[in-house]
């Protein structure tokens, strides 16, 4: 079959439509009710081909768009999201199960901030100049030029859908790359709203493409696609392995933000109330469905029992229920299958000798919430820090608490997992804070806080938590290729 001209704008429009074939739609359920809220395109590799062709056709028009104009368009996207703020927040909550208050205070403001931040970042970007001094007045001048990499494949998970998608889309577009986005099939709708906003803002045809569908049917062909030059993936570690293997033969630029099993280390010299509040938030924000959640708490033995009592009291007071209610602290887990997985870990914890101090049951809620995938937040003690419950990523409202006697023991336990994304330390001893921050095998450490984010700082993990860093100039460097020019003087 003859291939169509990739510059044909019709290709871009078609890429948004699923091809007529059997089983071309996926059902999207509201996790808070278990009811159908939308159907999304179940795209396939032919849709990926068309999206990549459309993106390839936009390489020149988008890459040649002056940086200031790109920045203006990014700001316009931010304004477009802001103008539909309520709709974005409600949709994110309905798709994901999170409290709408969280979508309003974190997810959607952060998505807007991502576009504004990277608009500013490219406006103020500077590249290097290296002067060489030779003998007798000779020398050379090196300067660096930032160039787009090419078609960027951006694949994201379901826990912070728009927040994480825009964390990739904004810098990729800012650096002049056309993008093909593949959001999670479980939380697809804010990506569609974003596509509508971008369509109205008026980027060149093909600069932004969105393909909905399943990982193996869309994500896999997208990662391996010959027209894709860069892959930025956020998701599970097992999927990350597949993505890395698919991207390797094409020498694609790769960033992997993967799973975590993050430790919260609480020392006896901490501000006790602050530490309890911080540890509870770190464990259960967004139903514990954040890669950075502190899902194992290591507590110095002298305050362990008091800490557990205070934590259990705090966690038992969390209100689990209707995500649409402003009073709700925790909504529903993203799917029935995910709740089954989390409940499987609760059974494992008991088999491993753990003691369930609170939570772990399905709350009884009135219709239509009785069909939702809710779970009371669980605190578990009496487990060894090396057991499966305390070392495998659960990614739900479950936290384990373990006593330690020495700083070395705490460090050993914190580092004794395959993951290395983040940690939080609660101590008033500044020397200890510096010492441990340097020694923890993680990409990020918070001291006396959690999830405080400055978009300029490097974000990423070590060990099985990922490869590469994004954020600020790290994102600019990832989403562009630096070219050095050396001039003999
Ligand atoms: P997942 O790996 O199942 O899916 C992530 C995305 O990859 C989805 O869009 C999915 O459809 C797609 N996908 C699935 N198979 C694929 C394949 N073979 N090729 C390409 N794409 C494929 O992860 P999830 O369940 O959606 O998200 C939860 C995981 O994400 C957790 O492990 C969590 O820790 C991790 N996560 C990490 C970060 C971080 O920044 N490090 C942030 C959020 C979530």
Short mmCIF file of C-alpha atoms and ligand atoms in Angstrom, two decimals:
data_model
loop_
_atom_site.label_atom_id
_atom_site.label_comp_id
_atom_site.label_asym_id
_atom_site.label_seq_id
_atom_site.Cartn_x
_atom_site.Cartn_y
_atom_site.Cartn_z
CA UNK A 1 0.00 0.00 0.00
CA UNK A 2 1.33 3.43 -0.93
CA UNK A 3 2.23 5.54 2.10
CA UNK A 4 0.54 8.92 2.43
CA UNK A 5 2.48 12.11 2.50
CA UNK A 6 3.34 12.52 6.21
CA UNK A 7 2.80 16.31 5.92
CA UNK A 8 -0.89 15.76 5.14
CA UNK A 9 -2.77 17.37 8.07
CA UNK A 10 -5.55 14.82 7.58
CA UNK A 11 -3.15 12.26 9.04
CA UNK A 12 -3.04 14.21 12.28
CA UNK A 13 -6.83 14.35 12.52
CA UNK A 14 -7.13 10.65 11.71
CA UNK A 15 -4.59 9.76 14.37
CA UNK A 16 -7.08 10.89 17.00
CA UNK A 17 -9.74 8.47 15.73
CA UNK A 18 -9.64 4.72 16.28
CA UNK A 19 -9.67 2.61 13.14
CA UNK A 20 -12.90 0.73 12.48
CA UNK A 21 -12.22 -2.71 13.78
CA UNK A 22 -13.59 -5.06 16.30
CA UNK A 23 -13.14 -4.19 19.98
CA UNK A 24 -12.05 -0.65 19.09
CA UNK A 25 -13.14 0.84 22.42
CA UNK A 26 -12.12 0.46 26.07
CA UNK A 27 -14.45 1.08 28.98
CA UNK A 28 -13.40 3.70 31.49
CA UNK A 29 -14.86 3.24 34.97
CA UNK A 30 -15.24 5.72 37.80
CA UNK A 31 -13.28 4.05 40.66
CA UNK A 32 -15.58 5.65 43.25
CA UNK A 33 -18.70 3.93 41.86
CA UNK A 34 -17.43 1.16 39.59
CA UNK A 35 -19.70 2.61 36.89
CA UNK A 36 -18.90 3.35 33.27
CA UNK A 37 -18.08 7.02 32.67
CA UNK A 38 -16.64 6.96 29.17
CA UNK A 39 -15.33 4.80 26.39
CA UNK A 40 -11.91 5.49 24.94
CA UNK A 41 -10.30 4.51 21.71
CA UNK A 42 -8.60 1.14 21.82
CA UNK A 43 -5.93 2.15 19.34
CA UNK A 44 -3.44 -0.19 17.72
CA UNK A 45 -0.10 -0.11 15.97
CA UNK A 46 -1.61 1.39 12.80
CA UNK A 47 -2.82 4.36 14.87
CA UNK A 48 0.67 4.66 16.36
CA UNK A 49 2.08 4.68 12.80
CA UNK A 50 -0.22 7.53 11.83
CA UNK A 51 0.51 9.54 14.98
CA UNK A 52 4.26 9.11 14.48
CA UNK A 53 3.97 10.12 10.82
CA UNK A 54 2.00 13.21 11.84
CA UNK A 55 4.62 14.03 14.50
CA UNK A 56 7.47 13.49 12.03
CA UNK A 57 5.80 15.94 9.63
CA UNK A 58 5.83 18.57 12.40
CA UNK A 59 9.54 18.24 13.19
CA UNK A 60 10.55 21.13 10.99
CA UNK A 61 7.65 23.55 11.51
CA UNK A 62 7.73 23.06 15.28
CA UNK A 63 11.50 22.83 15.60
CA UNK A 64 11.87 26.04 13.53
CA UNK A 65 9.27 27.92 15.59
CA UNK A 66 11.22 30.63 17.46
CA UNK A 67 11.78 29.86 21.12
CA UNK A 68 9.86 32.93 22.26
CA UNK A 69 6.88 31.87 20.17
CA UNK A 70 7.03 28.34 21.62
CA UNK A 71 7.11 29.86 25.10
CA UNK A 72 4.11 32.05 24.27
CA UNK A 73 2.17 29.00 23.09
CA UNK A 74 3.05 27.08 26.27
CA UNK A 75 1.75 29.97 28.36
CA UNK A 76 -1.42 29.92 26.26
CA UNK A 77 -1.84 26.20 27.03
CA UNK A 78 -1.48 27.00 30.74
CA UNK A 79 -4.17 29.65 30.38
CA UNK A 80 -6.39 27.21 28.47
CA UNK A 81 -6.19 24.69 31.34
CA UNK A 82 -6.79 27.44 33.88
CA UNK A 83 -9.91 28.54 31.99
CA UNK A 84 -11.35 25.02 32.33
CA UNK A 85 -9.94 24.40 35.82
CA UNK A 86 -13.13 22.99 37.39
CA UNK A 87 -13.71 20.60 34.51
CA UNK A 88 -10.12 19.35 34.62
CA UNK A 89 -10.23 18.82 38.40
CA UNK A 90 -13.59 17.03 38.34
CA UNK A 91 -12.53 14.82 35.44
CA UNK A 92 -9.23 13.86 37.09
CA UNK A 93 -11.04 12.93 40.28
CA UNK A 94 -13.68 10.89 38.42
CA UNK A 95 -11.08 9.03 36.36
CA UNK A 96 -8.59 8.33 39.13
CA UNK A 97 -10.63 8.14 42.35
CA UNK A 98 -8.66 10.87 44.14
CA UNK A 99 -10.45 13.54 46.18
CA UNK A 100 -11.43 16.44 43.97
CA UNK A 101 -9.86 18.70 46.62
CA UNK A 102 -6.50 17.07 45.86
CA UNK A 103 -6.98 17.47 42.12
CA UNK A 104 -7.80 21.13 42.77
CA UNK A 105 -4.86 21.78 45.11
CA UNK A 106 -2.14 19.61 43.52
CA UNK A 107 -2.80 17.93 40.17
CA UNK A 108 -4.29 20.69 38.06
CA UNK A 109 -2.30 23.63 39.51
CA UNK A 110 0.85 21.60 38.94
CA UNK A 111 -0.11 20.83 35.32
CA UNK A 112 -0.56 24.57 34.74
CA UNK A 113 2.73 25.28 36.53
CA UNK A 114 4.55 22.76 34.32
CA UNK A 115 3.65 24.74 31.17
CA UNK A 116 4.42 28.10 32.74
CA UNK A 117 7.68 26.87 34.24
CA UNK A 118 9.08 25.44 31.00
CA UNK A 119 7.91 28.48 29.02
CA UNK A 120 10.05 30.53 31.41
CA UNK A 121 12.89 28.01 31.36
CA UNK A 122 13.40 28.21 27.58
CA UNK A 123 12.96 31.98 27.60
CA UNK A 124 15.81 32.28 30.10
CA UNK A 125 17.91 29.39 28.82
CA UNK A 126 21.63 29.92 28.30
CA UNK A 127 24.03 27.52 26.64
CA UNK A 128 27.76 27.32 27.25
CA UNK A 129 30.75 29.00 25.66
CA UNK A 130 34.26 27.57 26.21
CA UNK A 131 37.22 29.62 25.16
CA UNK A 132 40.56 27.91 24.41
CA UNK A 133 43.80 29.84 24.66
CA UNK A 134 46.65 28.65 22.43
CA UNK A 135 50.27 29.71 22.00
CA UNK A 136 51.04 33.14 20.52
CA UNK A 137 47.53 34.54 20.52
CA UNK A 138 45.99 31.53 18.76
CA UNK A 139 43.01 29.82 20.26
CA UNK A 140 39.52 28.64 19.61
CA UNK A 141 36.03 29.32 20.68
CA UNK A 142 33.50 26.59 21.49
CA UNK A 143 29.84 27.32 21.84
CA UNK A 144 26.88 25.01 22.30
CA UNK A 145 23.60 25.02 20.43
CA UNK A 146 20.45 23.38 21.74
CA UNK A 147 18.63 21.34 19.08
CA UNK A 148 15.39 19.34 19.26
CA UNK A 149 15.90 15.57 19.44
CA UNK A 150 12.95 14.56 17.24
CA UNK A 151 9.66 12.78 17.79
CA UNK A 152 9.19 12.23 21.54
CA UNK A 153 7.14 9.30 22.86
CA UNK A 154 5.69 10.20 26.26
CA UNK A 155 4.15 7.34 28.27
CA UNK A 156 2.53 7.94 31.63
CA UNK A 157 0.79 6.08 34.50
CA UNK A 158 -2.58 6.50 36.17
CA UNK A 159 -1.74 7.93 39.59
CA UNK A 160 -1.12 11.60 38.73
CA UNK A 161 -2.41 11.57 35.16
CA UNK A 162 -2.25 15.17 33.95
CA UNK A 163 0.48 16.23 36.39
CA UNK A 164 2.90 13.60 35.04
CA UNK A 165 1.86 13.92 31.39
CA UNK A 166 2.42 17.68 31.39
CA UNK A 167 5.75 17.21 33.22
CA UNK A 168 6.88 15.61 29.94
CA UNK A 169 4.79 17.45 27.32
CA UNK A 170 5.80 20.94 28.47
CA UNK A 171 9.61 20.55 28.27
CA UNK A 172 9.42 18.33 25.17
CA UNK A 173 7.42 20.97 23.29
CA UNK A 174 9.46 23.82 24.78
CA UNK A 175 12.60 22.27 23.29
CA UNK A 176 10.98 21.96 19.84
CA UNK A 177 10.09 18.27 19.74
CA UNK A 178 6.78 17.02 18.36
CA UNK A 179 5.21 14.59 20.80
CA UNK A 180 3.15 11.42 20.75
CA UNK A 181 1.49 10.87 24.13
CA UNK A 182 0.24 7.58 25.50
CA UNK A 183 -1.54 8.14 28.84
CA UNK A 184 -2.72 5.30 31.03
CA UNK A 185 -5.82 3.54 29.74
CA UNK A 186 -7.23 3.77 33.29
CA UNK A 187 -7.18 7.58 33.45
CA UNK A 188 -7.46 8.88 29.91
CA UNK A 189 -9.80 11.84 30.00
CA UNK A 190 -7.70 14.78 31.18
CA UNK A 191 -5.25 13.94 28.37
CA UNK A 192 -8.14 14.35 25.93
CA UNK A 193 -9.05 17.68 27.55
CA UNK A 194 -5.42 18.74 27.20
CA UNK A 195 -5.55 17.81 23.49
CA UNK A 196 -8.61 20.04 23.12
CA UNK A 197 -6.83 22.95 24.82
CA UNK A 198 -3.75 22.51 22.64
CA UNK A 199 -5.90 22.28 19.53
CA UNK A 200 -7.48 25.64 20.38
CA UNK A 201 -4.12 27.25 21.11
CA UNK A 202 -3.05 26.33 17.59
CA UNK A 203 0.29 24.54 17.49
CA UNK A 204 1.45 23.42 14.03
CA UNK A 205 -0.44 20.29 12.89
CA UNK A 206 1.24 17.17 14.22
CA UNK A 207 3.21 18.87 17.02
CA UNK A 208 0.97 17.25 19.65
CA UNK A 209 -0.51 13.77 19.19
CA UNK A 210 -2.41 11.59 21.60
CA UNK A 211 -3.00 7.87 21.21
CA UNK A 212 -5.25 6.14 23.72
CA UNK A 213 -5.12 2.41 24.31
CA UNK A 214 -3.46 -0.45 26.14
CA UNK A 215 0.24 -0.68 26.95
CA UNK A 216 1.08 -3.71 24.80
CA UNK A 217 -1.06 -2.44 21.89
CA UNK A 218 0.01 1.22 21.87
CA UNK A 219 2.90 1.76 24.29
CA UNK A 220 4.97 -1.13 22.94
CA UNK A 221 4.76 -0.21 19.22
CA UNK A 222 5.28 3.45 20.11
CA UNK A 223 8.48 2.76 22.07
CA UNK A 224 9.88 0.64 19.27
CA UNK A 225 8.72 2.95 16.46
CA UNK A 226 11.49 3.89 14.01
CA UNK A 227 10.29 7.51 13.79
CA UNK A 228 10.56 7.97 17.57
CA UNK A 229 13.88 9.47 18.71
CA UNK A 230 13.22 9.84 22.43
CA UNK A 231 11.19 7.94 24.99
CA UNK A 232 10.19 9.34 28.36
CA UNK A 233 8.42 6.71 30.44
CA UNK A 234 6.90 6.88 33.92
CA UNK A 235 5.41 3.69 35.31
CA UNK A 236 6.23 0.40 36.93
CA UNK A 237 9.72 -1.09 37.03
CA UNK A 238 8.71 -4.27 35.15
CA UNK A 239 7.21 -2.19 32.32
CA UNK A 240 10.28 0.03 32.37
CA UNK A 241 12.44 -3.01 31.61
CA UNK A 242 10.32 -3.76 28.53
CA UNK A 243 10.42 -0.12 27.42
CA UNK A 244 14.21 -0.01 27.79
CA UNK A 245 14.61 -3.21 25.77
CA UNK A 246 12.30 -1.94 22.99
CA UNK A 247 14.04 1.44 22.81
CA UNK A 248 17.61 0.10 22.84
CA UNK A 249 17.95 -1.17 19.23
CA UNK A 250 17.02 2.28 17.87
CA UNK A 251 19.46 4.07 20.25
CA UNK A 252 16.59 6.23 21.41
CA UNK A 253 17.20 8.77 24.12
CA UNK A 254 15.59 7.30 27.23
CA UNK A 255 14.34 8.50 30.59
CA UNK A 256 12.73 6.05 33.01
CA UNK A 257 10.88 7.13 36.15
CA UNK A 258 9.94 3.86 37.84
CA UNK A 259 8.68 2.37 41.09
CA UNK A 260 9.65 3.10 44.67
CA UNK A 261 9.53 1.74 48.20
CA UNK A 262 10.49 4.86 50.03
CA UNK A 263 11.56 5.02 53.65
CA UNK A 264 10.49 7.61 56.20
CA UNK A 265 13.18 7.76 58.92
CA UNK A 266 12.03 9.18 62.24
CA UNK A 267 14.59 9.96 64.94
CA UNK A 268 13.89 10.54 68.63
CA UNK A 269 15.10 14.15 68.32
CA UNK A 270 12.41 15.01 65.72
CA UNK A 271 9.55 17.44 66.21
CA UNK A 272 7.19 14.62 67.18
CA UNK A 273 3.83 16.05 66.03
CA UNK A 274 5.30 17.29 62.78
CA UNK A 275 6.84 13.87 62.13
CA UNK A 276 3.57 12.01 62.77
CA UNK A 277 1.66 14.37 60.49
CA UNK A 278 4.38 14.24 57.81
CA UNK A 279 4.68 10.45 57.90
CA UNK A 280 0.89 10.00 57.67
CA UNK A 281 0.67 12.35 54.71
CA UNK A 282 3.66 10.71 53.00
CA UNK A 283 2.07 7.28 53.40
CA UNK A 284 -1.53 8.03 52.41
CA UNK A 285 -1.67 11.05 50.12
CA UNK A 286 -3.57 10.13 46.95
CA UNK A 287 -4.54 6.79 48.60
CA UNK A 288 -0.84 5.92 48.84
CA UNK A 289 -0.74 5.92 45.04
CA UNK A 290 2.27 8.19 44.54
CA UNK A 291 5.65 6.79 43.55
CA UNK A 292 7.19 9.02 46.26
CA UNK A 293 4.93 7.80 49.08
CA UNK A 294 6.77 6.80 52.25
CA UNK A 295 5.39 3.28 52.58
CA UNK A 296 7.75 2.05 55.32
CA UNK A 297 8.46 4.07 58.42
CA UNK A 298 11.61 3.41 60.42
CA UNK A 299 11.32 4.82 63.95
CA UNK A 300 13.96 5.09 66.67
CA UNK A 301 13.03 2.54 69.33
CA UNK A 302 12.78 5.02 72.23
CA UNK A 303 9.79 6.73 70.58
CA UNK A 304 8.48 3.80 68.51
CA UNK A 305 5.44 2.80 70.60
CA UNK A 306 4.35 6.39 71.20
CA UNK A 307 4.80 7.12 67.50
CA UNK A 308 2.74 4.10 66.44
CA UNK A 309 -0.10 5.10 68.79
CA UNK A 310 -0.11 8.66 67.47
CA UNK A 311 0.11 7.48 63.85
CA UNK A 312 -2.76 5.02 64.28
CA UNK A 313 -4.89 7.76 65.84
CA UNK A 314 -4.08 10.13 62.99
CA UNK A 315 -4.68 7.56 60.26
CA UNK A 316 -7.91 6.28 61.83
CA UNK A 317 -9.23 9.84 61.64
CA UNK A 318 -8.71 10.05 57.85
CA UNK A 319 -12.06 10.27 56.08
CA UNK A 320 -12.36 7.74 53.28
CA UNK A 321 -15.26 8.28 50.92
CA UNK A 322 -16.83 10.37 48.20
CA UNK A 323 -14.03 11.99 46.17
CA UNK A 324 -16.43 14.77 45.18
CA UNK A 325 -16.90 15.86 48.80
CA UNK A 326 -14.54 18.62 49.99
CA UNK A 327 -14.25 16.86 53.40
CA UNK A 328 -12.81 13.63 52.00
CA UNK A 329 -9.16 12.82 52.78
CA UNK A 330 -8.89 9.62 50.76
CA UNK A 331 -10.85 8.50 47.73
CA UNK A 332 -11.02 5.17 45.93
CA UNK A 333 -8.18 3.03 44.60
CA UNK A 334 -7.86 3.25 40.84
CA UNK A 335 -9.39 -0.13 39.94
CA UNK A 336 -10.84 -3.32 41.35
CA UNK A 337 -7.74 -5.19 40.20
CA UNK A 338 -5.47 -2.77 42.02
CA UNK A 339 -7.50 -3.04 45.23
CA UNK A 340 -7.28 -6.86 44.92
CA UNK A 341 -3.50 -6.53 44.65
CA UNK A 342 -3.31 -4.30 47.73
CA UNK A 343 -5.56 -6.67 49.70
CA UNK A 344 -3.28 -9.53 48.65
CA UNK A 345 -0.39 -7.68 50.33
CA UNK A 346 -2.48 -7.21 53.49
CA UNK A 347 -2.96 -11.00 53.65
CA UNK A 348 0.75 -11.50 53.00
CA UNK A 349 1.58 -9.09 55.83
CA UNK A 350 -0.42 -11.19 58.27
CA UNK A 351 1.19 -14.40 56.97
CA UNK A 352 4.59 -12.77 57.50
CA UNK A 353 3.71 -12.13 61.15
CA UNK A 354 2.53 -8.53 60.82
CA UNK A 355 0.01 -6.96 63.16
CA UNK A 356 -2.67 -4.82 61.55
CA UNK A 357 -3.02 -1.81 63.83
CA UNK A 358 -5.77 -0.08 61.85
CA UNK A 359 -7.52 -0.12 58.48
CA UNK A 360 -7.28 -2.68 55.73
CA UNK A 361 -11.06 -3.18 55.39
CA UNK A 362 -13.45 -2.04 52.71
CA UNK A 363 -15.57 0.76 54.20
CA UNK A 364 -19.32 0.41 53.98
CA UNK A 365 -20.62 3.32 51.92
CA UNK A 366 -24.01 4.24 50.52
CA UNK A 367 -24.91 3.79 46.85
CA UNK A 368 -23.47 4.58 44.38
CA UNK A 369 -20.20 4.54 46.34
CA UNK A 370 -20.86 0.95 47.48
CA UNK A 371 -19.65 -0.13 44.02
CA UNK A 372 -16.36 1.78 44.40
CA UNK A 373 -12.88 0.44 45.09
CA UNK A 374 -12.32 1.93 48.55
CA UNK A 375 -10.01 0.66 51.26
CA UNK A 376 -9.36 1.98 54.78
CA UNK A 377 -5.72 3.08 55.26
CA UNK A 378 -3.72 0.35 57.00
CA UNK A 379 -0.86 0.61 59.50
CA UNK A 380 1.11 -2.61 60.10
CA UNK A 381 3.74 -3.30 62.76
CA UNK A 382 5.77 -6.29 63.96
CA UNK A 383 7.32 -7.04 60.57
CA UNK A 384 11.02 -7.39 59.77
CA UNK A 385 12.16 -4.57 57.46
CA UNK A 386 13.49 -7.22 55.07
CA UNK A 387 10.16 -9.06 54.55
CA UNK A 388 8.26 -8.91 51.27
CA UNK A 389 5.53 -6.57 52.57
CA UNK A 390 8.21 -4.09 53.63
CA UNK A 391 10.37 -4.30 50.49
CA UNK A 392 7.96 -4.73 47.54
CA UNK A 393 6.06 -1.80 46.06
CA UNK A 394 2.37 -2.00 47.08
CA UNK A 395 1.37 1.43 45.76
CA UNK A 396 -1.70 1.69 47.97
CA UNK A 397 -2.87 2.79 51.44
CA UNK A 398 -0.60 0.47 53.41
CA UNK A 399 2.34 1.47 55.59
CA UNK A 400 4.63 -0.68 57.71
CA UNK A 401 6.39 0.66 60.83
CA UNK A 402 9.69 -0.78 62.13
CA UNK A 403 11.80 0.15 65.18
CA UNK A 404 15.57 0.70 64.97
CA UNK A 405 18.29 1.21 67.56
CA UNK A 406 21.12 2.90 65.68
CA UNK A 407 21.49 5.27 62.77
CA UNK A 408 23.51 2.62 60.93
CA UNK A 409 20.69 0.10 61.34
CA UNK A 410 18.16 2.62 60.00
CA UNK A 411 20.35 3.41 57.02
CA UNK A 412 20.87 -0.26 56.30
CA UNK A 413 17.13 -0.93 56.33
CA UNK A 414 16.37 2.17 54.23
CA UNK A 415 18.90 1.12 51.59
CA UNK A 416 18.03 -2.59 51.74
CA UNK A 417 15.53 -2.59 48.86
CA UNK A 418 15.84 -2.80 45.08
CA UNK A 419 14.35 0.69 44.72
CA UNK A 420 15.99 4.08 45.26
CA UNK A 421 13.56 6.87 44.49
CA UNK A 422 13.21 9.04 47.59
CA UNK A 423 13.38 9.15 51.39
CA UNK A 424 12.28 11.54 54.08
CA UNK A 425 14.16 12.20 57.32
CA UNK A 426 12.65 13.60 60.48
CA UNK A 427 15.30 14.95 62.83
CA UNK A 428 16.43 18.24 64.37
CA UNK A 429 20.10 17.20 64.26
CA UNK A 430 21.54 19.06 61.29
CA UNK A 431 24.70 16.97 61.14
CA UNK A 432 22.69 13.78 61.07
CA UNK A 433 20.47 15.23 58.33
CA UNK A 434 23.48 15.99 56.12
CA UNK A 435 25.22 12.69 56.91
CA UNK A 436 22.21 10.54 56.13
CA UNK A 437 21.10 12.55 53.11
CA UNK A 438 24.49 11.87 51.56
CA UNK A 439 24.42 8.17 52.47
CA UNK A 440 20.89 7.23 51.37
CA UNK A 441 20.74 5.35 48.05
CA UNK A 442 17.97 7.50 46.57
CA UNK A 443 17.57 10.19 43.95
CA UNK A 444 15.84 12.53 46.37
CA UNK A 445 15.81 13.17 50.13
CA UNK A 446 13.41 15.37 52.05
CA UNK A 447 14.34 16.59 55.55
CA UNK A 448 11.44 17.45 57.88
CA UNK A 449 9.09 17.63 54.92
CA UNK A 450 7.76 15.51 52.09
CA UNK A 451 6.78 16.20 48.47
CA UNK A 452 7.95 19.78 48.60
CA UNK A 453 8.77 20.29 44.94
CA UNK A 454 10.85 22.96 43.23
CA UNK A 455 10.59 22.39 39.47
CA UNK A 456 14.23 23.40 38.94
CA UNK A 457 15.71 20.49 40.87
CA UNK A 458 16.75 17.08 39.48
CA UNK A 459 13.97 14.50 39.76
CA UNK A 460 14.61 10.78 39.36
CA UNK A 461 15.74 7.60 41.04
CA UNK A 462 18.66 5.22 41.39
CA UNK A 463 18.74 1.40 41.33
CA UNK A 464 15.45 -0.05 40.02
CA UNK A 465 13.66 3.28 40.41
CA UNK A 466 14.85 4.57 37.08
CA UNK A 467 17.43 6.03 34.76
CA UNK A 468 18.08 9.71 34.15
CA UNK A 469 16.88 12.96 35.65
CA UNK A 470 14.16 15.37 34.63
CA UNK A 471 13.29 18.80 36.02
CA UNK A 472 14.62 22.30 35.23
CA UNK A 473 17.73 22.24 33.08
CA UNK A 474 17.86 18.44 33.40
CA UNK A 475 14.64 18.31 31.39
CA UNK A 476 15.99 20.84 28.88
CA UNK A 477 19.10 18.70 28.45
CA UNK A 478 17.10 15.50 28.08
CA UNK A 479 14.62 16.93 25.58
CA UNK A 480 17.33 18.47 23.40
CA UNK A 481 20.61 17.48 21.83
CA UNK A 482 23.54 19.78 22.48
CA UNK A 483 25.68 20.54 19.48
CA UNK A 484 29.17 21.95 20.03
CA UNK A 485 30.71 24.31 17.48
CA UNK A 486 34.49 24.84 17.69
CA UNK A 487 35.99 27.77 15.77
CA UNK A 488 39.71 28.12 15.35
CA UNK A 489 40.59 31.76 15.93
P1 LIG B 1 2.50 0.62 34.28
O1 LIG B 1 3.95 0.37 34.11
O2 LIG B 1 1.58 -0.53 34.32
O3 LIG B 1 1.94 1.55 33.11
C1 LIG B 1 2.51 2.82 32.81
C2 LIG B 1 2.19 3.17 31.38
O4 LIG B 1 2.90 2.27 30.52
C3 LIG B 1 0.72 3.04 31.00
O5 LIG B 1 0.37 4.08 30.11
C4 LIG B 1 0.68 1.70 30.31
O6 LIG B 1 -0.41 1.56 29.41
C5 LIG B 1 2.01 1.70 29.58
N1 LIG B 1 2.53 0.38 29.20
C6 LIG B 1 2.19 -0.84 29.69
N2 LIG B 1 2.90 -1.80 29.05
C7 LIG B 1 3.71 -1.17 28.17
C8 LIG B 1 4.68 -1.62 27.24
N3 LIG B 1 4.98 -2.91 27.07
N4 LIG B 1 5.35 -0.70 26.51
C9 LIG B 1 5.10 0.62 26.67
N5 LIG B 1 4.16 1.10 27.51
C10 LIG B 1 3.48 0.21 28.26
O7 LIG B 1 2.38 1.51 35.58
P2 LIG B 1 1.04 2.00 36.28
O8 LIG B 1 0.42 0.83 36.97
O9 LIG B 1 0.23 2.79 35.31
O10 LIG B 1 1.64 3.04 37.35
C11 LIG B 1 2.11 2.66 38.60
C12 LIG B 1 3.62 2.59 38.61
O11 LIG B 1 4.17 3.81 38.16
C13 LIG B 1 4.16 2.37 39.99
O12 LIG B 1 5.18 1.41 39.94
C14 LIG B 1 4.74 3.73 40.36
O13 LIG B 1 5.77 3.70 41.31
C15 LIG B 1 5.21 4.21 39.04
N6 LIG B 1 5.36 5.66 39.04
C16 LIG B 1 6.62 6.18 39.06
C17 LIG B 1 6.80 7.56 39.10
C18 LIG B 1 8.17 8.18 39.12
O14 LIG B 1 8.27 9.37 38.88
N7 LIG B 1 9.22 7.44 39.41
C19 LIG B 1 5.67 8.40 39.11
C20 LIG B 1 4.41 7.82 39.11
C21 LIG B 1 4.26 6.44 39.06
#
